Amino acid sequence: MRRTVATVAATGFLIALGTGVSSAATQTDATHPDVVSPRASYSFACTLPQGNYANYSFSDGITSTTIYYNNHCSSGIYVRVHVAAGSQCWLTPAGKGSSVFDAGVTSITEGC
């Protein structure tokens, strides 16, 4: 009997703890809406094979930005990553992956 009461009490505590964590995370997001910027995505046509694309997406972070790519082209593709302080050329390899850039990424354009 005591074991059952202890289990029920522990389960109730864990449920309450989970609820507190969940509402705290929601509250943080509501109080700091400028922390996460909207997600941006770009797509560029491949030279070979025709009909395929290199796709990019990112959400700008506070200290850095991770750009995710899925390059369906048969070789790497050059893109220009634009940040607040300028831009840089990036050869995206074929396949899926990601790369980290300075915070402040504004857009990605095809070619360098």
Tab-separated table of N, CA and C in Angstrom:
chain	number	residue	atom	x	y	z
A	1	MET	N	0.817	-1.190	0.000
A	1	MET	CA	0.000	0.000	0.000
A	1	MET	C	0.864	1.259	0.000
A	2	ARG	N	1.907	1.285	0.846
A	2	ARG	CA	2.780	2.466	0.890
A	2	ARG	C	3.488	2.676	-0.438
A	3	ARG	N	3.903	1.599	-1.081
A	3	ARG	CA	4.594	1.697	-2.359
A	3	ARG	C	3.683	2.350	-3.404
A	4	THR	N	2.415	2.011	-3.444
A	4	THR	CA	1.458	2.585	-4.386
A	4	THR	C	1.285	4.079	-4.137
A	5	VAL	N	1.159	4.482	-2.888
A	5	VAL	CA	1.000	5.896	-2.553
A	5	VAL	C	2.235	6.678	-2.967
A	6	ALA	N	3.418	6.126	-2.715
A	6	ALA	CA	4.662	6.806	-3.095
A	6	ALA	C	4.768	6.945	-4.610
A	7	THR	N	4.383	5.926	-5.346
A	7	THR	CA	4.430	5.978	-6.810
A	7	THR	C	3.472	7.029	-7.341
A	8	VAL	N	2.270	7.077	-6.808
A	8	VAL	CA	1.283	8.078	-7.235
A	8	VAL	C	1.780	9.477	-6.910
A	9	ALA	N	2.353	9.674	-5.738
A	9	ALA	CA	2.873	10.990	-5.356
A	9	ALA	C	4.024	11.398	-6.267
A	10	ALA	N	4.935	10.472	-6.565
A	10	ALA	CA	6.073	10.778	-7.444
A	10	ALA	C	5.593	11.102	-8.847
A	11	THR	N	4.613	10.355	-9.347
A	11	THR	CA	4.069	10.616	-10.679
A	11	THR	C	3.424	11.997	-10.734
A	12	GLY	N	2.675	12.345	-9.714
A	12	GLY	CA	2.063	13.675	-9.663
A	12	GLY	C	3.098	14.776	-9.636
A	13	PHE	N	4.197	14.558	-8.898
A	13	PHE	CA	5.278	15.535	-8.843
A	13	PHE	C	5.928	15.706	-10.211
A	14	LEU	N	6.197	14.591	-10.909
A	14	LEU	CA	6.823	14.663	-12.230
A	14	LEU	C	5.914	15.344	-13.245
A	15	ILE	N	4.636	15.083	-13.160
A	15	ILE	CA	3.693	15.754	-14.069
A	15	ILE	C	3.696	17.256	-13.798
A	16	ALA	N	3.679	17.637	-12.547
A	16	ALA	CA	3.708	19.061	-12.195
A	16	ALA	C	5.015	19.691	-12.641
A	17	LEU	N	6.121	18.961	-12.471
A	17	LEU	CA	7.421	19.471	-12.892
A	17	LEU	C	7.454	19.677	-14.393
A	18	GLY	N	6.942	18.709	-15.144
A	18	GLY	CA	6.894	18.828	-16.600
A	18	GLY	C	6.048	20.003	-17.044
A	19	THR	N	4.938	20.238	-16.390
A	19	THR	CA	4.073	21.361	-16.728
A	19	THR	C	4.779	22.681	-16.462
A	20	GLY	N	5.521	22.764	-15.358
A	20	GLY	CA	6.245	23.991	-15.036
A	20	GLY	C	7.315	24.299	-16.055
A	21	VAL	N	8.029	23.298	-16.498
A	21	VAL	CA	9.074	23.508	-17.499
A	21	VAL	C	8.457	23.953	-18.814
A	22	SER	N	7.376	23.322	-19.192
A	22	SER	CA	6.726	23.646	-20.451
A	22	SER	C	6.231	25.093	-20.459
A	23	SER	N	5.584	25.516	-19.397
A	23	SER	CA	5.056	26.885	-19.380
A	23	SER	C	6.185	27.905	-19.284
A	24	ALA	N	7.296	27.546	-18.627
A	24	ALA	CA	8.423	28.470	-18.549
A	24	ALA	C	9.017	28.695	-19.932
A	25	ALA	N	9.120	27.622	-20.735
A	25	ALA	CA	9.666	27.762	-22.086
A	25	ALA	C	8.752	28.628	-22.935
A	26	THR	N	7.456	28.446	-22.809
A	26	THR	CA	6.503	29.261	-23.555
A	26	THR	C	6.596	30.714	-23.138
A	27	GLN	N	6.745	30.952	-21.851
A	27	GLN	CA	6.836	32.314	-21.341
A	27	GLN	C	8.095	32.996	-21.859
A	28	THR	N	9.215	32.282	-21.889
A	28	THR	CA	10.459	32.856	-22.391
A	28	THR	C	10.312	33.269	-23.849
A	29	ASP	N	9.701	32.403	-24.671
A	29	ASP	CA	9.508	32.734	-26.073
A	29	ASP	C	8.611	33.960	-26.231
A	30	ALA	N	7.587	34.063	-25.406
A	30	ALA	CA	6.661	35.188	-25.507
A	30	ALA	C	7.312	36.495	-25.073
A	31	THR	N	8.224	36.437	-24.090
A	31	THR	CA	8.829	37.668	-23.599
A	31	THR	C	10.004	38.129	-24.447
A	32	HIS	N	10.583	37.237	-25.236
A	32	HIS	CA	11.734	37.586	-26.075
A	32	HIS	C	11.455	37.219	-27.535
A	33	PRO	N	10.496	37.849	-28.180
A	33	PRO	CA	10.162	37.470	-29.550
A	33	PRO	C	11.272	37.792	-30.546
A	34	ASP	N	12.188	38.706	-30.211
A	34	ASP	CA	13.245	39.083	-31.146
A	34	ASP	C	14.422	38.127	-31.132
A	35	VAL	N	14.414	37.116	-30.267
A	35	VAL	CA	15.539	36.193	-30.171
A	35	VAL	C	15.614	35.295	-31.401
A	36	VAL	N	14.492	34.847	-31.933
A	36	VAL	CA	14.479	33.946	-33.075
A	36	VAL	C	13.902	34.675	-34.275
A	37	SER	N	14.662	34.719	-35.358
A	37	SER	CA	14.169	35.373	-36.561
A	37	SER	C	13.454	34.346	-37.433
A	38	PRO	N	12.647	34.785	-38.374
A	38	PRO	CA	11.942	33.832	-39.225
A	38	PRO	C	12.911	33.011	-40.061
A	39	ARG	N	12.518	31.834	-40.397
A	39	ARG	CA	13.344	30.936	-41.196
A	39	ARG	C	13.288	31.374	-42.659
A	40	ALA	N	14.436	31.412	-43.314
A	40	ALA	CA	14.512	31.780	-44.717
A	40	ALA	C	14.946	30.554	-45.516
A	41	SER	N	14.475	30.444	-46.747
A	41	SER	CA	14.888	29.325	-47.592
A	41	SER	C	15.120	29.819	-49.018
A	42	TYR	N	16.079	29.179	-49.672
A	42	TYR	CA	16.462	29.531	-51.027
A	42	TYR	C	16.668	28.250	-51.819
A	43	SER	N	16.459	28.308	-53.137
A	43	SER	CA	16.627	27.153	-54.002
A	43	SER	C	17.198	27.619	-55.334
A	44	PHE	N	18.242	26.925	-55.809
A	44	PHE	CA	18.882	27.283	-57.072
A	44	PHE	C	18.956	26.057	-57.969
A	45	ALA	N	18.683	26.245	-59.266
A	45	ALA	CA	18.682	25.137	-60.220
A	45	ALA	C	20.094	24.636	-60.481
A	46	CYS	N	20.234	23.323	-60.639
A	46	CYS	CA	21.524	22.702	-60.962
A	46	CYS	C	21.787	22.813	-62.462
A	47	THR	N	23.067	22.906	-62.830
A	47	THR	CA	23.446	22.820	-64.230
A	47	THR	C	23.324	21.360	-64.668
A	48	LEU	N	23.850	20.457	-63.838
A	48	LEU	CA	23.739	19.009	-64.057
A	48	LEU	C	23.390	18.322	-62.757
A	49	PRO	N	22.547	17.411	-62.718
A	49	PRO	CA	21.560	17.068	-63.753
A	49	PRO	C	20.438	18.105	-63.794
A	50	GLN	N	19.989	18.391	-64.996
A	50	GLN	CA	18.923	19.378	-65.159
A	50	GLN	C	17.664	18.912	-64.454
A	51	GLY	N	16.942	19.849	-63.894
A	51	GLY	CA	15.706	19.544	-63.178
A	51	GLY	C	15.914	19.362	-61.682
A	52	ASN	N	17.167	19.303	-61.216
A	52	ASN	CA	17.442	19.189	-59.784
A	52	ASN	C	17.798	20.551	-59.211
A	53	TYR	N	17.800	20.632	-57.874
A	53	TYR	CA	18.029	21.908	-57.198
A	53	TYR	C	18.969	21.754	-56.014
A	54	ALA	N	19.601	22.870	-55.642
A	54	ALA	CA	20.341	22.981	-54.396
A	54	ALA	C	19.482	23.844	-53.484
A	55	ASN	N	19.122	23.318	-52.318
A	55	ASN	CA	18.213	23.997	-51.398
A	55	ASN	C	18.950	24.423	-50.141
A	56	TYR	N	18.628	25.605	-49.637
A	56	TYR	CA	19.270	26.172	-48.454
A	56	TYR	C	18.215	26.704	-47.509
A	57	SER	N	18.484	26.624	-46.196
A	57	SER	CA	17.597	27.237	-45.214
A	57	SER	C	18.411	27.636	-43.992
A	58	PHE	N	17.932	28.676	-43.297
A	58	PHE	CA	18.602	29.140	-42.087
A	58	PHE	C	17.660	29.991	-41.266
A	59	SER	N	17.956	30.075	-39.977
A	59	SER	CA	17.355	31.030	-39.062
A	59	SER	C	18.521	31.737	-38.398
A	60	ASP	N	18.542	33.047	-38.465
A	60	ASP	CA	19.664	33.801	-37.932
A	60	ASP	C	19.715	33.675	-36.423
A	61	GLY	N	20.885	33.368	-35.874
A	61	GLY	CA	21.052	33.232	-34.435
A	61	GLY	C	21.605	34.491	-33.809
A	62	ILE	N	21.857	34.431	-32.517
A	62	ILE	CA	22.376	35.580	-31.790
A	62	ILE	C	23.867	35.759	-32.047
A	63	THR	N	24.629	34.670	-31.983
A	63	THR	CA	26.081	34.753	-32.167
A	63	THR	C	26.549	34.108	-33.455
A	64	SER	N	25.746	33.232	-34.046
A	64	SER	CA	26.111	32.577	-35.296
A	64	SER	C	24.853	32.134	-36.028
A	65	THR	N	25.030	31.776	-37.286
A	65	THR	CA	23.928	31.284	-38.105
A	65	THR	C	24.354	29.983	-38.750
A	66	THR	N	23.558	28.942	-38.590
A	66	THR	CA	23.820	27.674	-39.257
A	66	THR	C	22.971	27.611	-40.506
A	67	ILE	N	23.632	27.435	-41.654
A	67	ILE	CA	22.925	27.292	-42.919
A	67	ILE	C	22.909	25.806	-43.258
A	68	TYR	N	21.714	25.274	-43.480
A	68	TYR	CA	21.540	23.874	-43.850
A	68	TYR	C	21.361	23.796	-45.361
A	69	TYR	N	21.960	22.789	-45.980
A	69	TYR	CA	21.828	22.650	-47.425
A	69	TYR	C	21.527	21.205	-47.800
A	70	ASN	N	20.867	21.067	-48.934
A	70	ASN	CA	20.609	19.775	-49.548
A	70	ASN	C	20.855	19.985	-51.033
A	71	ASN	N	22.070	19.668	-51.470
A	71	ASN	CA	22.510	19.931	-52.828
A	71	ASN	C	22.307	18.678	-53.670
A	72	HIS	N	21.318	18.699	-54.563
A	72	HIS	CA	21.016	17.573	-55.438
A	72	HIS	C	21.824	17.623	-56.731
A	73	CYS	N	22.688	18.630	-56.886
A	73	CYS	CA	23.511	18.753	-58.082
A	73	CYS	C	24.609	17.691	-58.060
A	74	SER	N	25.149	17.362	-59.241
A	74	SER	CA	26.177	16.323	-59.319
A	74	SER	C	27.532	16.817	-58.822
A	75	SER	N	27.680	18.118	-58.663
A	75	SER	CA	28.922	18.676	-58.115
A	75	SER	C	28.579	19.834	-57.186
A	76	GLY	N	29.618	20.433	-56.630
A	76	GLY	CA	29.411	21.574	-55.737
A	76	GLY	C	28.827	22.757	-56.483
A	77	ILE	N	28.223	23.668	-55.747
A	77	ILE	CA	27.642	24.874	-56.332
A	77	ILE	C	28.124	26.079	-55.518
A	78	TYR	N	28.510	27.137	-56.227
A	78	TYR	CA	28.953	28.362	-55.559
A	78	TYR	C	27.761	29.252	-55.246
A	79	VAL	N	27.709	29.727	-54.012
A	79	VAL	CA	26.698	30.707	-53.602
A	79	VAL	C	27.389	31.804	-52.806
A	80	ARG	N	26.757	32.953	-52.745
A	80	ARG	CA	27.265	34.059	-51.957
A	80	ARG	C	26.364	34.232	-50.741
A	81	VAL	N	26.983	34.168	-49.554
A	81	VAL	CA	26.259	34.342	-48.296
A	81	VAL	C	26.421	35.797	-47.876
A	82	HIS	N	25.311	36.496	-47.775
A	82	HIS	CA	25.322	37.910	-47.416
A	82	HIS	C	25.083	38.065	-45.923
A	83	VAL	N	26.017	38.741	-45.263
A	83	VAL	CA	25.884	39.056	-43.838
A	83	VAL	C	25.864	40.568	-43.695
A	84	ALA	N	25.541	41.043	-42.511
A	84	ALA	CA	25.420	42.482	-42.284
A	84	ALA	C	26.694	43.232	-42.652
A	85	ALA	N	27.859	42.623	-42.421
A	85	ALA	CA	29.132	43.300	-42.647
A	85	ALA	C	29.712	43.058	-44.044
A	86	GLY	N	29.006	42.400	-44.935
A	86	GLY	CA	29.512	42.127	-46.278
A	86	GLY	C	28.987	40.798	-46.782
A	87	SER	N	29.841	40.066	-47.525
A	87	SER	CA	29.433	38.764	-48.037
A	87	SER	C	30.658	37.887	-48.241
A	88	GLN	N	30.413	36.599	-48.393
A	88	GLN	CA	31.513	35.685	-48.672
A	88	GLN	C	31.036	34.596	-49.611
A	89	CYS	N	31.975	34.129	-50.437
A	89	CYS	CA	31.699	33.073	-51.393
A	89	CYS	C	31.806	31.724	-50.682
A	90	TRP	N	30.892	30.794	-51.008
A	90	TRP	CA	30.877	29.488	-50.360
A	90	TRP	C	30.601	28.410	-51.410
A	91	LEU	N	31.512	27.443	-51.502
A	91	LEU	CA	31.314	26.297	-52.375
A	91	LEU	C	30.583	25.230	-51.574
A	92	THR	N	29.318	24.999	-51.914
A	92	THR	CA	28.513	24.005	-51.216
A	92	THR	C	28.753	22.648	-51.863
A	93	PRO	N	29.226	21.661	-51.114
A	93	PRO	CA	29.453	20.344	-51.712
A	93	PRO	C	28.132	19.645	-52.048
A	94	ALA	N	28.196	18.652	-52.914
A	94	ALA	CA	27.008	17.855	-53.230
A	94	ALA	C	26.586	17.079	-51.988
A	95	GLY	N	25.288	16.887	-51.832
A	95	GLY	CA	24.769	16.137	-50.689
A	95	GLY	C	24.126	17.044	-49.655
A	96	LYS	N	23.920	16.487	-48.456
A	96	LYS	CA	23.295	17.221	-47.347
A	96	LYS	C	24.337	17.605	-46.321
A	97	GLY	N	24.113	18.718	-45.635
A	97	GLY	CA	25.005	19.130	-44.567
A	97	GLY	C	24.644	20.499	-44.045
A	98	SER	N	25.572	21.087	-43.315
A	98	SER	CA	25.372	22.425	-42.769
A	98	SER	C	26.725	23.087	-42.570
A	99	SER	N	26.697	24.397	-42.432
A	99	SER	CA	27.903	25.174	-42.177
A	99	SER	C	27.527	26.370	-41.312
A	100	VAL	N	28.445	26.769	-40.446
A	100	VAL	CA	28.185	27.859	-39.511
A	100	VAL	C	28.838	29.149	-40.019
A	101	PHE	N	28.080	30.239	-39.983
A	101	PHE	CA	28.540	31.561	-40.398
A	101	PHE	C	28.318	32.538	-39.253
A	102	ASP	N	28.887	33.736	-39.372
A	102	ASP	CA	28.649	34.782	-38.391
A	102	ASP	C	27.166	35.134	-38.359
A	103	ALA	N	26.727	35.659	-37.228
A	103	ALA	CA	25.333	36.107	-37.105
A	103	ALA	C	25.091	37.274	-38.048
A	104	GLY	N	23.868	37.458	-38.463
A	104	GLY	CA	23.512	38.570	-39.324
A	104	GLY	C	23.359	38.178	-40.778
A	105	VAL	N	23.210	36.884	-41.080
A	105	VAL	CA	22.993	36.454	-42.461
A	105	VAL	C	21.654	37.018	-42.936
A	106	THR	N	21.693	37.710	-44.074
A	106	THR	CA	20.474	38.317	-44.597
A	106	THR	C	19.911	37.578	-45.794
A	107	SER	N	20.793	36.980	-46.634
A	107	SER	CA	20.301	36.264	-47.817
A	107	SER	C	21.417	35.407	-48.411
A	108	ILE	N	21.030	34.589	-49.379
A	108	ILE	CA	21.962	33.761	-50.141
A	108	ILE	C	21.630	33.974	-51.608
A	109	THR	N	22.661	34.232	-52.425
A	109	THR	CA	22.441	34.396	-53.862
A	109	THR	C	23.305	33.414	-54.622
A	110	GLU	N	22.886	33.084	-55.832
A	110	GLU	CA	23.605	32.116	-56.651
A	110	GLU	C	24.843	32.738	-57.272
A	111	GLY	N	25.941	31.973	-57.314
A	111	GLY	CA	27.183	32.431	-57.933
A	111	GLY	C	28.014	33.310	-57.027
A	112	CYS	N	29.265	33.510	-57.434
A	112	CYS	CA	30.179	34.355	-56.658
A	112	CYS	C	30.778	35.450	-57.511
